[in-house]
mmCIF file of C-alpha atoms and ligand atoms in Angstrom:
data_model
loop_
_atom_site.group_PDB
_atom_site.id
_atom_site.type_symbol
_atom_site.label_atom_id
_atom_site.label_comp_id
_atom_site.label_asym_id
_atom_site.label_seq_id
_atom_site.Cartn_x
_atom_site.Cartn_y
_atom_site.Cartn_z
ATOM 1 C CA MET A 1 -47.377 103.901 -18.678
ATOM 2 C CA LYS A 2 -47.366 107.398 -17.054
ATOM 3 C CA VAL A 3 -50.134 109.703 -15.946
ATOM 4 C CA THR A 4 -48.985 112.231 -18.594
ATOM 5 C CA ASP A 5 -49.300 109.322 -21.346
ATOM 6 C CA ILE A 6 -52.761 108.525 -20.448
ATOM 7 C CA VAL A 7 -53.665 112.248 -20.236
ATOM 8 C CA GLU A 8 -52.299 112.608 -23.770
ATOM 9 C CA LYS A 9 -53.832 109.298 -25.110
ATOM 10 C CA LEU A 10 -57.277 109.716 -23.734
ATOM 11 C CA GLU A 11 -57.291 113.679 -24.043
ATOM 12 C CA LEU A 12 -58.087 114.272 -20.526
ATOM 13 C CA LYS A 13 -58.013 117.620 -18.728
ATOM 14 C CA VAL A 14 -55.666 118.416 -16.001
ATOM 15 C CA PHE A 15 -57.483 120.344 -13.277
ATOM 16 C CA SER A 16 -54.682 119.939 -10.707
ATOM 17 C CA GLY A 17 -51.690 117.721 -9.139
ATOM 18 C CA HIS A 18 -49.430 118.506 -11.807
ATOM 19 C CA GLU A 19 -46.565 117.249 -9.974
ATOM 20 C CA GLY A 20 -47.727 113.781 -9.913
ATOM 21 C CA LEU A 21 -48.038 113.520 -13.601
ATOM 22 C CA GLY A 22 -45.125 111.316 -13.589
ATOM 23 C CA LYS A 23 -46.560 108.790 -11.407
ATOM 24 C CA GLU A 24 -46.746 105.111 -12.910
ATOM 25 C CA VAL A 25 -50.525 104.070 -13.692
ATOM 26 C CA CYS A 26 -50.630 100.426 -12.819
ATOM 27 C CA GLY A 27 -54.279 99.632 -13.655
ATOM 28 C CA GLY A 28 -57.347 101.309 -12.837
ATOM 29 C CA TYR A 29 -60.554 100.976 -10.634
ATOM 30 C CA THR A 30 -64.122 102.318 -11.201
ATOM 31 C CA SER A 31 -66.485 103.049 -8.640
ATOM 32 C CA ASP A 32 -68.330 105.789 -6.902
ATOM 33 C CA LEU A 33 -68.485 104.201 -3.528
ATOM 34 C CA LEU A 34 -65.766 105.293 -1.265
ATOM 35 C CA SER A 35 -65.633 102.184 0.910
ATOM 36 C CA ASP A 36 -65.225 100.095 -2.161
ATOM 37 C CA VAL A 37 -62.340 102.105 -3.420
ATOM 38 C CA MET A 38 -60.728 101.946 -0.028
ATOM 39 C CA GLY A 39 -61.264 98.181 0.347
ATOM 40 C CA HIS A 40 -60.290 97.029 -3.240
ATOM 41 C CA ALA A 41 -58.485 99.493 -5.255
ATOM 42 C CA GLY A 42 -54.818 98.675 -5.722
ATOM 43 C CA ALA A 43 -51.670 100.691 -5.435
ATOM 44 C CA GLY A 44 -51.023 102.765 -8.422
ATOM 45 C CA ASN A 45 -54.734 102.521 -9.952
ATOM 46 C CA ALA A 46 -56.073 105.325 -11.622
ATOM 47 C CA TRP A 47 -59.628 105.909 -9.878
ATOM 48 C CA ILE A 48 -62.478 106.578 -12.373
ATOM 49 C CA THR A 49 -65.312 108.244 -10.517
ATOM 50 C CA ILE A 50 -68.143 111.023 -10.653
ATOM 51 C CA GLN A 51 -67.427 111.930 -6.989
ATOM 52 C CA SER A 52 -65.641 115.298 -7.088
ATOM 53 C CA HIS A 53 -65.460 116.318 -3.371
ATOM 54 C CA ARG A 54 -62.102 116.404 -1.426
ATOM 55 C CA ASN A 55 -62.592 113.249 0.356
ATOM 56 C CA VAL A 56 -61.936 111.490 -2.967
ATOM 57 C CA ILE A 57 -58.161 112.990 -2.894
ATOM 58 C CA ALA A 58 -57.763 111.814 0.844
ATOM 59 C CA ILE A 59 -58.592 108.338 -0.267
ATOM 60 C CA ALA A 60 -56.316 108.263 -3.465
ATOM 61 C CA SER A 61 -53.702 109.671 -1.255
ATOM 62 C CA LEU A 62 -54.168 107.192 1.616
ATOM 63 C CA ARG A 63 -54.346 104.017 -0.851
ATOM 64 C CA ASP A 64 -51.257 105.408 -3.072
ATOM 65 C CA LEU A 65 -53.473 105.639 -6.146
ATOM 66 C CA SER A 66 -51.711 107.163 -9.328
ATOM 67 C CA ALA A 67 -54.572 109.678 -10.330
ATOM 68 C CA VAL A 68 -58.351 110.492 -10.108
ATOM 69 C CA ILE A 69 -60.336 110.899 -13.436
ATOM 70 C CA LEU A 70 -63.658 112.565 -13.095
ATOM 71 C CA THR A 71 -66.025 111.565 -15.952
ATOM 72 C CA CYS A 72 -69.347 113.062 -17.508
ATOM 73 C CA GLY A 73 -67.790 116.573 -17.517
ATOM 74 C CA GLU A 74 -67.812 116.513 -13.693
ATOM 75 C CA LYS A 75 -65.909 119.718 -12.264
ATOM 76 C CA PRO A 76 -64.047 119.402 -9.008
ATOM 77 C CA ALA A 77 -64.756 121.496 -5.863
ATOM 78 C CA ASP A 78 -62.142 124.274 -5.061
ATOM 79 C CA ASP A 79 -61.040 122.378 -1.938
ATOM 80 C CA THR A 80 -60.422 119.092 -3.952
ATOM 81 C CA VAL A 81 -58.216 121.014 -6.373
ATOM 82 C CA ALA A 82 -56.223 122.582 -3.414
ATOM 83 C CA GLN A 83 -56.078 118.961 -1.839
ATOM 84 C CA SER A 84 -54.794 117.505 -5.063
ATOM 85 C CA ASN A 85 -52.070 120.198 -5.551
ATOM 86 C CA GLU A 86 -50.903 119.628 -1.783
ATOM 87 C CA GLU A 87 -50.766 115.898 -2.266
ATOM 88 C CA GLY A 88 -49.527 115.886 -5.756
ATOM 89 C CA ILE A 89 -52.118 113.567 -7.059
ATOM 90 C CA PRO A 90 -53.230 114.316 -10.542
ATOM 91 C CA LEU A 91 -56.874 115.292 -10.900
ATOM 92 C CA LEU A 92 -58.174 114.821 -14.519
ATOM 93 C CA GLY A 93 -61.405 115.031 -16.374
ATOM 94 C CA THR A 94 -63.303 113.906 -19.261
ATOM 95 C CA GLY A 95 -66.555 114.512 -20.803
ATOM 96 C CA LEU A 96 -67.047 110.973 -21.596
ATOM 97 C CA SER A 97 -69.079 108.775 -19.430
ATOM 98 C CA THR A 98 -67.682 106.356 -16.611
ATOM 99 C CA PHE A 99 -68.399 103.492 -19.099
ATOM 100 C CA GLU A 100 -66.647 104.943 -22.013
ATOM 101 C CA LEU A 101 -63.680 106.158 -20.215
ATOM 102 C CA SER A 102 -63.102 102.811 -18.440
ATOM 103 C CA GLY A 103 -63.435 100.963 -21.512
ATOM 104 C CA LYS A 104 -60.670 103.153 -23.065
ATOM 105 C CA LEU A 105 -58.358 103.033 -20.122
ATOM 106 C CA TYR A 106 -58.841 99.327 -20.261
ATOM 107 C CA ALA A 107 -57.740 98.897 -23.621
ATOM 108 C CA LEU A 108 -54.809 100.960 -23.184
ATOM 109 C CA ILE A 109 -53.417 99.324 -19.991
ATOM 110 C CA GLY A 110 -55.751 96.582 -18.895
ATOM 111 C CA MET B 1 -41.134 101.127 24.274
ATOM 112 C CA ALA B 2 -44.599 101.866 23.331
ATOM 113 C CA MET B 3 -45.565 105.206 21.372
ATOM 114 C CA ASN B 4 -48.937 107.013 21.925
ATOM 115 C CA PHE B 5 -50.892 109.412 19.674
ATOM 116 C CA GLU B 6 -54.346 110.928 20.259
ATOM 117 C CA TYR B 7 -56.448 112.657 17.606
ATOM 118 C CA ARG B 8 -60.008 114.252 18.070
ATOM 119 C CA VAL B 9 -62.814 113.806 15.580
ATOM 120 C CA GLU B 10 -65.651 115.931 15.119
ATOM 121 C CA GLY B 11 -69.295 114.587 14.077
ATOM 122 C CA GLY B 12 -70.221 115.952 10.557
ATOM 123 C CA ASP B 13 -66.665 117.285 9.709
ATOM 124 C CA PHE B 14 -66.299 115.704 6.445
ATOM 125 C CA THR B 15 -63.770 118.321 5.344
ATOM 126 C CA HIS B 16 -61.117 116.771 7.852
ATOM 127 C CA ALA B 17 -62.317 113.164 7.698
ATOM 128 C CA GLY B 18 -59.043 110.849 7.219
ATOM 129 C CA TYR B 19 -56.567 113.236 8.872
ATOM 130 C CA ALA B 20 -55.714 110.731 11.524
ATOM 131 C CA SER B 21 -55.409 108.053 8.913
ATOM 132 C CA SER B 22 -53.074 110.157 7.069
ATOM 133 C CA GLN B 23 -50.799 111.099 10.068
ATOM 134 C CA VAL B 24 -50.537 107.428 11.027
ATOM 135 C CA LYS B 25 -49.788 106.301 7.394
ATOM 136 C CA LYS B 26 -46.852 108.833 7.226
ATOM 137 C CA MET B 27 -45.376 107.686 10.877
ATOM 138 C CA LEU B 28 -45.723 103.837 9.731
ATOM 139 C CA LYS B 29 -43.947 104.728 6.341
ATOM 140 C CA GLN B 30 -41.078 106.516 8.145
ATOM 141 C CA LEU B 31 -40.561 103.424 10.561
ATOM 142 C CA GLY B 32 -40.352 101.143 7.509
ATOM 143 C CA VAL B 33 -43.452 99.213 8.044
ATOM 144 C CA GLU B 34 -44.291 96.895 4.905
ATOM 145 C CA SER B 35 -46.840 98.597 2.590
ATOM 146 C CA THR B 36 -49.163 95.667 2.672
ATOM 147 C CA VAL B 37 -49.388 95.995 6.538
ATOM 148 C CA ILE B 38 -49.914 99.828 5.816
ATOM 149 C CA LYS B 39 -52.603 99.336 3.683
ATOM 150 C CA ARG B 40 -54.581 97.252 6.180
ATOM 151 C CA VAL B 41 -53.920 99.994 8.979
ATOM 152 C CA VAL B 42 -55.038 102.508 6.677
ATOM 153 C CA VAL B 43 -58.343 100.843 5.517
ATOM 154 C CA CYS B 44 -59.416 100.076 9.073
ATOM 155 C CA LEU B 45 -58.594 103.564 10.516
ATOM 156 C CA TYR B 46 -60.067 105.401 7.680
ATOM 157 C CA GLU B 47 -63.301 103.693 7.924
ATOM 158 C CA ALA B 48 -63.421 103.677 11.610
ATOM 159 C CA GLU B 49 -62.679 107.574 11.510
ATOM 160 C CA VAL B 50 -65.277 108.191 8.845
ATOM 161 C CA ASN B 51 -67.853 106.371 10.776
ATOM 162 C CA ILE B 52 -67.357 108.617 13.851
ATOM 163 C CA VAL B 53 -67.756 111.754 11.390
ATOM 164 C CA ALA B 54 -70.814 110.101 9.492
ATOM 165 C CA HIS B 55 -72.683 108.580 12.617
ATOM 166 C CA ALA B 56 -71.408 109.958 16.045
ATOM 167 C CA TRP B 57 -71.072 113.408 17.681
ATOM 168 C CA ASN B 58 -67.595 113.466 18.549
ATOM 169 C CA GLY B 59 -64.837 110.962 19.277
ATOM 170 C CA VAL B 60 -61.142 110.331 20.261
ATOM 171 C CA ILE B 61 -58.625 107.830 18.543
ATOM 172 C CA ILE B 62 -55.684 106.695 20.521
ATOM 173 C CA ILE B 63 -53.058 104.986 18.591
ATOM 174 C CA THR B 64 -50.435 102.739 20.570
ATOM 175 C CA LEU B 65 -47.468 101.704 18.698
ATOM 176 C CA ASP B 66 -45.052 98.928 19.967
ATOM 177 C CA ALA B 67 -42.510 96.683 18.261
ATOM 178 C CA ASP B 68 -45.064 94.018 17.424
ATOM 179 C CA ASN B 69 -48.474 95.822 16.905
ATOM 180 C CA ILE B 70 -50.449 98.797 16.185
ATOM 181 C CA LEU B 71 -53.541 99.331 18.376
ATOM 182 C CA MET B 72 -56.109 101.714 17.350
ATOM 183 C CA LYS B 73 -58.764 102.544 19.963
ATOM 184 C CA LEU B 74 -61.753 104.851 18.907
ATOM 185 C CA THR B 75 -64.144 105.917 21.300
ATOM 186 C CA ASP B 76 -67.055 108.166 20.467
ATOM 187 C CA ASN B 77 -69.898 109.951 21.965
ATOM 188 C CA GLY B 78 -72.985 109.120 19.907
ATOM 189 C CA PRO B 79 -76.045 107.200 19.229
ATOM 190 C CA GLY B 80 -74.218 103.932 19.470
ATOM 191 C CA ILE B 81 -75.215 100.830 17.797
ATOM 192 C CA ALA B 82 -78.182 98.964 18.995
ATOM 193 C CA ASP B 83 -77.785 95.646 16.939
ATOM 194 C CA ILE B 84 -73.948 95.174 16.289
ATOM 195 C CA GLU B 85 -74.524 91.962 14.250
ATOM 196 C CA LEU B 86 -76.780 93.588 11.971
ATOM 197 C CA ALA B 87 -74.372 96.718 11.647
ATOM 198 C CA MET B 88 -71.703 94.393 10.783
ATOM 199 C CA GLN B 89 -73.455 93.153 7.620
ATOM 200 C CA LYS B 90 -72.216 94.181 4.141
ATOM 201 C CA GLY B 91 -74.469 96.639 2.864
ATOM 202 C CA TYR B 92 -76.367 97.649 5.983
ATOM 203 C CA SER B 93 -76.290 101.486 6.641
ATOM 204 C CA THR B 94 -78.174 104.017 8.259
ATOM 205 C CA ALA B 95 -76.337 106.919 6.530
ATOM 206 C CA SER B 96 -78.254 109.938 5.329
ATOM 207 C CA PRO B 97 -79.214 110.523 1.924
ATOM 208 C CA GLU B 98 -76.519 113.560 1.800
ATOM 209 C CA VAL B 99 -73.853 111.271 3.162
ATOM 210 C CA ARG B 100 -74.738 108.379 0.562
ATOM 211 C CA GLU B 101 -74.499 111.090 -2.278
ATOM 212 C CA MET B 102 -70.975 111.589 -1.362
ATOM 213 C CA GLY B 103 -70.057 108.032 -1.760
ATOM 214 C CA PHE B 104 -70.129 107.164 1.874
ATOM 215 C CA GLY B 105 -72.654 104.901 3.493
ATOM 216 C CA ALA B 106 -72.150 101.856 1.390
ATOM 217 C CA GLY B 107 -72.400 99.735 4.381
ATOM 218 C CA MET B 108 -68.838 98.375 3.626
ATOM 219 C CA GLY B 109 -66.889 100.148 6.463
ATOM 220 C CA LEU B 110 -67.354 97.632 9.291
ATOM 221 C CA PRO B 111 -66.825 94.703 7.066
ATOM 222 C CA ASN B 112 -63.659 96.351 5.595
ATOM 223 C CA ILE B 113 -62.327 96.644 9.098
ATOM 224 C CA SER B 114 -63.147 93.098 9.897
ATOM 225 C CA ALA B 115 -61.455 91.936 6.781
ATOM 226 C CA ASN B 116 -58.207 93.881 7.381
ATOM 227 C CA ALA B 117 -57.939 93.835 11.075
ATOM 228 C CA ASP B 118 -55.873 90.799 13.011
ATOM 229 C CA ARG B 119 -58.155 91.635 15.831
ATOM 230 C CA PHE B 120 -61.380 93.713 15.846
ATOM 231 C CA VAL B 121 -63.547 94.346 19.146
ATOM 232 C CA ILE B 122 -66.542 96.684 18.786
ATOM 233 C CA THR B 123 -68.581 97.590 21.802
ATOM 234 C CA SER B 124 -71.655 100.144 22.269
ATOM 235 C CA GLU B 125 -73.809 101.490 24.484
ATOM 236 C CA PRO B 126 -76.841 102.582 22.813
ATOM 237 C CA GLY B 127 -77.818 106.535 23.266
ATOM 238 C CA ARG B 128 -74.062 106.947 24.650
ATOM 239 C CA GLY B 129 -71.354 105.838 22.178
ATOM 240 C CA THR B 130 -69.472 103.201 20.401
ATOM 241 C CA SER B 131 -65.976 101.765 20.888
ATOM 242 C CA LEU B 132 -63.670 100.178 18.575
ATOM 243 C CA GLU B 133 -60.351 98.310 19.306
ATOM 244 C CA ILE B 134 -58.416 97.323 16.099
ATOM 245 C CA THR B 135 -55.014 95.624 16.375
ATOM 246 C CA ILE B 136 -52.780 94.810 13.364
ATOM 247 C CA ASN B 137 -49.596 92.888 13.656
ATOM 248 C CA LEU B 138 -46.654 94.727 12.264
ATOM 249 C CA ASN B 139 -44.583 91.576 11.387
ATOM 250 C CA GLY B 140 -41.927 93.077 13.599
ATOM 251 C CA ASN B 141 -40.820 95.662 11.390
ATOM 252 C CA ALA B 142 -41.468 98.839 13.167
ATOM 253 C CA VAL B 143 -40.126 100.883 16.153
HETATM 254 N N1 ADP C 201 -69.366 105.053 15.307
HETATM 255 C C1 ADP C 201 -70.807 104.755 15.083
HETATM 256 N N2 ADP C 201 -71.778 105.193 15.861
HETATM 257 C C2 ADP C 201 -72.819 104.953 15.550
HETATM 258 N N3 ADP C 201 -73.548 104.114 14.525
HETATM 259 C C3 ADP C 201 -72.386 103.649 13.918
HETATM 260 C C4 ADP C 201 -70.930 104.020 13.898
HETATM 261 N N4 ADP C 201 -70.135 103.045 13.162
HETATM 262 C C5 ADP C 201 -71.035 102.251 12.354
HETATM 263 N N5 ADP C 201 -72.377 102.664 12.830
HETATM 264 C C6 ADP C 201 -73.825 101.956 12.276
HETATM 265 O O1 ADP C 201 -73.332 100.611 11.470
HETATM 266 C C7 ADP C 201 -73.663 100.889 10.185
HETATM 267 C C8 ADP C 201 -72.655 100.300 9.130
HETATM 268 O O2 ADP C 201 -71.459 100.905 9.279
HETATM 269 P P1 ADP C 201 -70.348 100.799 8.138
HETATM 270 O O3 ADP C 201 -70.197 99.283 7.757
HETATM 271 O O4 ADP C 201 -69.199 101.625 8.334
HETATM 272 O O5 ADP C 201 -71.394 101.379 6.944
HETATM 273 P P2 ADP C 201 -71.647 102.864 6.544
HETATM 274 O O6 ADP C 201 -70.845 103.918 7.398
HETATM 275 O O7 ADP C 201 -71.345 103.208 5.094
HETATM 276 O O8 ADP C 201 -73.022 103.027 6.780
HETATM 277 C C9 ADP C 201 -73.825 102.482 10.046
HETATM 278 O O9 ADP C 201 -74.730 102.678 9.035
HETATM 279 C C10 ADP C 201 -74.431 102.950 11.254
HETATM 280 O O10 ADP C 201 -75.815 102.681 11.411
HETATM 281 MG MG1 MG C 202 -68.931 103.484 7.565
#
């Protein structure tokens, strides 16, 4: 399933990184601890988090993650948006909680 | 033939944290290094780089690449680590509340390096700084 498909099915907002919407989503990882994601996320994972600063995109890029999904209505900082566009990594958002979105994504692709 | 690269890191500069890691990743990708090996290099270098940003004043990263290995030497000026054994324990962190709020400071950085490096040597002089030497075998698929 591609990032565009999960955007549509989970009704996510696309903040930036449109260039990467065709990336394949292979599973997901839910965490707000950056070292946890660094060490344990898998390539192609969609990363679900409330962290909205630009280091999140750096990590997503370094670990070849397919997208970052901000939960609880969290809005990205301006430099996070810029970095996401630069790296072509979709930065998505939802008003749902981390728990709810993780459950929905799991039901979709888990 | 070995190749050398040098990067400078400023303490407190979270905006540029991960720059060296991203440059080194691009280079290894271009050289055709296996993605599982690149992943281990990236985890080690990012954690070590962020530790300079989060815990030290400034530092230098020297990368030496040859046909067999990548050697990452990180030397910083900073407070150093008084008890390395304690610092290596999962969950131990002296990161500030602001740094923790960003999701850094989980105390998993040094354990992550240890788990992903083929060789990891850390030395420190309290009050002066810390040095890391991290080696990862490239399985003969670079340079
Ligand atoms: N370069 C460094 N200079 C000074 N102290 C460091 C350095 N690297 C690590 N430390 C110390 O070791 C602890 C554990 O490091 P780490 O496992 O990376 O966890 P974290 O960075 O999340 O705190 C740090 O909280 C800090 O006290
Ligand atoms: Mg650390």
